[in-house]
């Protein structure tokens, strides 16, 4: 059985009465988010010697929302069964051995809050929800029973361990009832005494009531009257105690025989927690209980601050208790405890497991009350992973719960040695970076823009930088100081400074010696050093090279910029990605190949990883920035955005990537091959790190709140999932926990009393769901922003005034009237009345209140006269109190107090257009003040355009523009600025730039380009248009760049456009795109040659296998003359390239373009383009009579075809460009030419190809091979004339055919094969093969050693039997002699000696031999000997002897050893 990867799991769920449980035999499970983690405890856990005996062995995945309950079956024979309940409304039954769902039901209509598997009935699962509904589900007969006893919220329930029909239920309001499920939920006892939520219920393990010395007379004052009726004692109600824990800080012991409480335990305030009592301690309390089976007189409970208490129930009046773990303060929980569950291990130990708000799972020994071990967990997404370069093995984890974990991964005594750091963080930790030299110095960044330094070796609070980012900190990096921080003396500045990249696109440089000082934005230095006038791109990633001399910046537009210290001079720009760059990493510098340290891997949102080799740029140090558009290697396979990359510190060119597709992928970057794929996470991967001590060990974190430690050799997959598997992973990701708040009930007007109760209950439930605030987080998940609770609907206000004299009506009648009116107003909107009725209607009075008072009885009018005689003037404030401010304003206007009216209306937010319109009457200053106040009021009412219009009326143009801009009304702001400001005003340009940035971020590239053009920034417009990546956008972007005078950018964009058109075979469009810039004249020649070559290759293919038709030029359709003649003719007639001077000018432009070497994975279209580039150089050199340059260019084209494995293309190059061989080139060069070595390689490859043609013709003699061989037989069948193409020199030799004879041309060719038998090249190639074989052997030895160590570690696993051992040993047996040779015991000193000797031999060869590739000499020897065996006498015996000598002398390497042995035998 394959071992599970070591897991740092998600935190157990909070505020649930039963979210963890343990089964006899050592399996413990706890609910975390939407799943359940399983932990094997005890000797069967298979832990390493000396480590705590537990191991996370799996996860139950299937729920789509938070798991609210978890319980095991405690019946013999079905310990493997368990049940879970979730907020998705389902109850699932699981088999923990297969981790699969056995069955499930969705009977509940409301949120399930309690769950328990009956300890007496083996197939009964009881569950309750927040509306008081209880369901009993019988697993074996698939039957259920619905019970509704109380309309209250159930908080917990527990089935009796003594009576199969009794269930105790605790409610939110403190009521506890005991029901009989066999009697349709009849209430046996209703226990009152608690004042708040019931958190836990525990039955006494003994059924009798004589286990506790309780005074029976003290509790027999009155008869037991449950539910108001006196019932006789029956066996079912006799003898059992029940313990309940409540939020009211008390534990109560109840007697089931008498139906009343017999003991009350008050929780103590322990002095060791803190001096005073927190006033909010009641809200933070969760009181959970456990009644040990073998200790009926003792009870375990939780306390205020996470302590565990063991109560002695025999002395309850003395409140005697024992504190758990009194010897070690740090072993206690630091927050409240939610669940306690017992576990008996295989060796008989009685353990107690607890889950807490501090996100730890602790195991306690009930014999000593000491903590055995602690399993830490993560309460949020794992955003960042970082290994310490000084304290090897210390892994820092940035988590979304506001804490940093430092995991000592090398600890032998504790596999989960984790320290928590939370002081000063108070937000999600999104970035981490260790200091390269200083031990314990850890930099962190948070999602609120904070940057700080922690000293993990001490308990001091962190240092926080005084400069915050405006958005999330995404990356931190240590690097050398740059100006202005580097301008001081050696003692005045640090050797390394901290760089942080935030979500707003700015990189800040922090001084670690003075974090309280101001951090510097490096954009200013970049702009000044490189004289940049345009807008700098938004930075998203930063990475320093290992030597600290070069910095790479990733940008939002997909570009990567390389800067050189000390002044950040721009060396080059990589235009490869077209989307936001998420990760950049430099290759390490301590490998066996130092040149690999210039490799830069990058990943973005477009799911492709590019590796660029910057060695040429860094060594040449160009004066002007270079643009790179071709990658060194391309790693494709992921289906979502790349989030993290890490190079292996143990291998050369091995890379691991984390992706949103839910997997981590290990690549061989040099070979562009996927090696291993890890699919253990349930969410999107966010970070990945390679272990610095174990070459096979990788750590990864994801948004499933887990960190996995996994081994590459133990993975079943080699590449990321595609198609159906990827969809399954996406479904698993979507099934993660999504917190949601309950919907509030709408208050009804029919029952005003219950309306108030429902509102208060809902408010309280929302508060409990949100949980207490821990370190700035309001939810245990911490990743989803909780929505604000909905406010209760505002009461309905009638539009007409209600008469205050309606005293004669009754109270009920008046309420019914109001309710009906409110209902009618809510359901039916007022109907429009005809205009005729509106004209006849009497005008409404300006004083409706006093008008209504005039229509009363005479006695009341007389009484009013007496009241008015003694009353003072109220100055109209009664209108304000009655809700008619417009009437009050009218009265104040009549009084002439206009300024007072405006002030009063402004204070109450009741200014209107009419009031502001009359404000000038009070004076100019009052009018200005009134307009500003009204504009502020309109802003609060979200009427920004109207507010801006009022600001414009008082000539506050800049304020109006800023108001519109700040509320993203850019179109209106630009219109105002154009109408009221000068064209050269910088505000207008800033508006265009700001709007363009937002449009660019949202993906509206075309409109963003218009904005940049409005700001007279054609450069930015060109760059943003190029981000779209299609041919039309690239063409327009190139034209814009040319208009802006950015020639280099215009040329690169035009070239990209042409390359995009090549993908659809639009040759005409590609040439038109290249014609956009004069500097691409050389590329036009390359594309012309490429078009003619593709046309030439297409004509040679049968019509039935040709692809879709291409759009060729008119000059490409002719077929007269050779390919070279057609190319030169088109160059002369169409491109006006005729004279040697013109050829030299085009040659100089093309020589500056460098392409990476080809591999077997290079796409054919890309290979053709690179080959045609080399062929163009060769033809231009030929026409300019520069033979010293023509031969290396032609050789480069041949080598590209050879290394990519495209033999057909190589032969086409020779047949088209060297139809008569290479002799004329020898005459042009001369024997003393410095390029004679390149010529010999070119000649050797030519002979090499013709040698294979002769050999293949022997296998299929016929008309098509008559040039090389002819057959004496008069008729040849089709089967004989067409042998299998897969025949090679490595196959077993066929018997000689006396009927086959070589032609004269073949014999002449064989005589020239002496050029291939170069002993110097054979010796060099043998030394190179020896180096490769030694490296392969070393890698195999390391892998075998790691496998043996892994087998030893898992030898004591719980599920081990003989067949599995044999199956595991079977793959390691040698399947073939070659495998035996690889696994042959060779000592490490012997391998080192071989490697040293081979390297010394390679160093002795001259550079002229090593610089130019040469065909494999031993391969040519084998082919020649094979031809000689097929056609005796055709090969010169002297050449055969020379070939055999070379094979005997240099054929000892593994690649040729078998063939040499076969030939000798």
PDB file of C-alpha atoms in Angstrom, residues 295 315 398 636 640 729 760 803-804 954 1039 1118 1163 1385:
ATOM      1  CA  UNK A 295     -14.433   6.577  36.034  1.00  0.00           C
ATOM      2  CA  UNK A 315     -17.158  16.065  46.600  1.00  0.00           C
ATOM      3  CA  UNK A 398       1.882  31.989   5.436  1.00  0.00           C
ATOM      4  CA  UNK A 636       2.970  23.085 -21.635  1.00  0.00           C
ATOM      5  CA  UNK A 640      -5.143  26.994 -15.526  1.00  0.00           C
ATOM      6  CA  UNK A 729     -10.760  18.278 -10.007  1.00  0.00           C
ATOM      7  CA  UNK A 760     -33.563  38.946  18.449  1.00  0.00           C
ATOM      8  CA  UNK A 803     -55.299  61.969  13.172  1.00  0.00           C
ATOM      9  CA  UNK A 804     -54.293  61.994  16.799  1.00  0.00           C
ATOM     10  CA  UNK A 954     -19.502  77.848  -8.494  1.00  0.00           C
ATOM     11  CA  UNK A1039       1.739  51.012 -36.589  1.00  0.00           C
ATOM     12  CA  UNK A1118       6.124  28.983 -60.190  1.00  0.00           C
ATOM     13  CA  UNK A1163       7.386  22.371 -33.076  1.00  0.00           C
ATOM     14  CA  UNK A1385      27.564  -2.292  -7.896  1.00  0.00           C
TER      15      UNK A1385
END
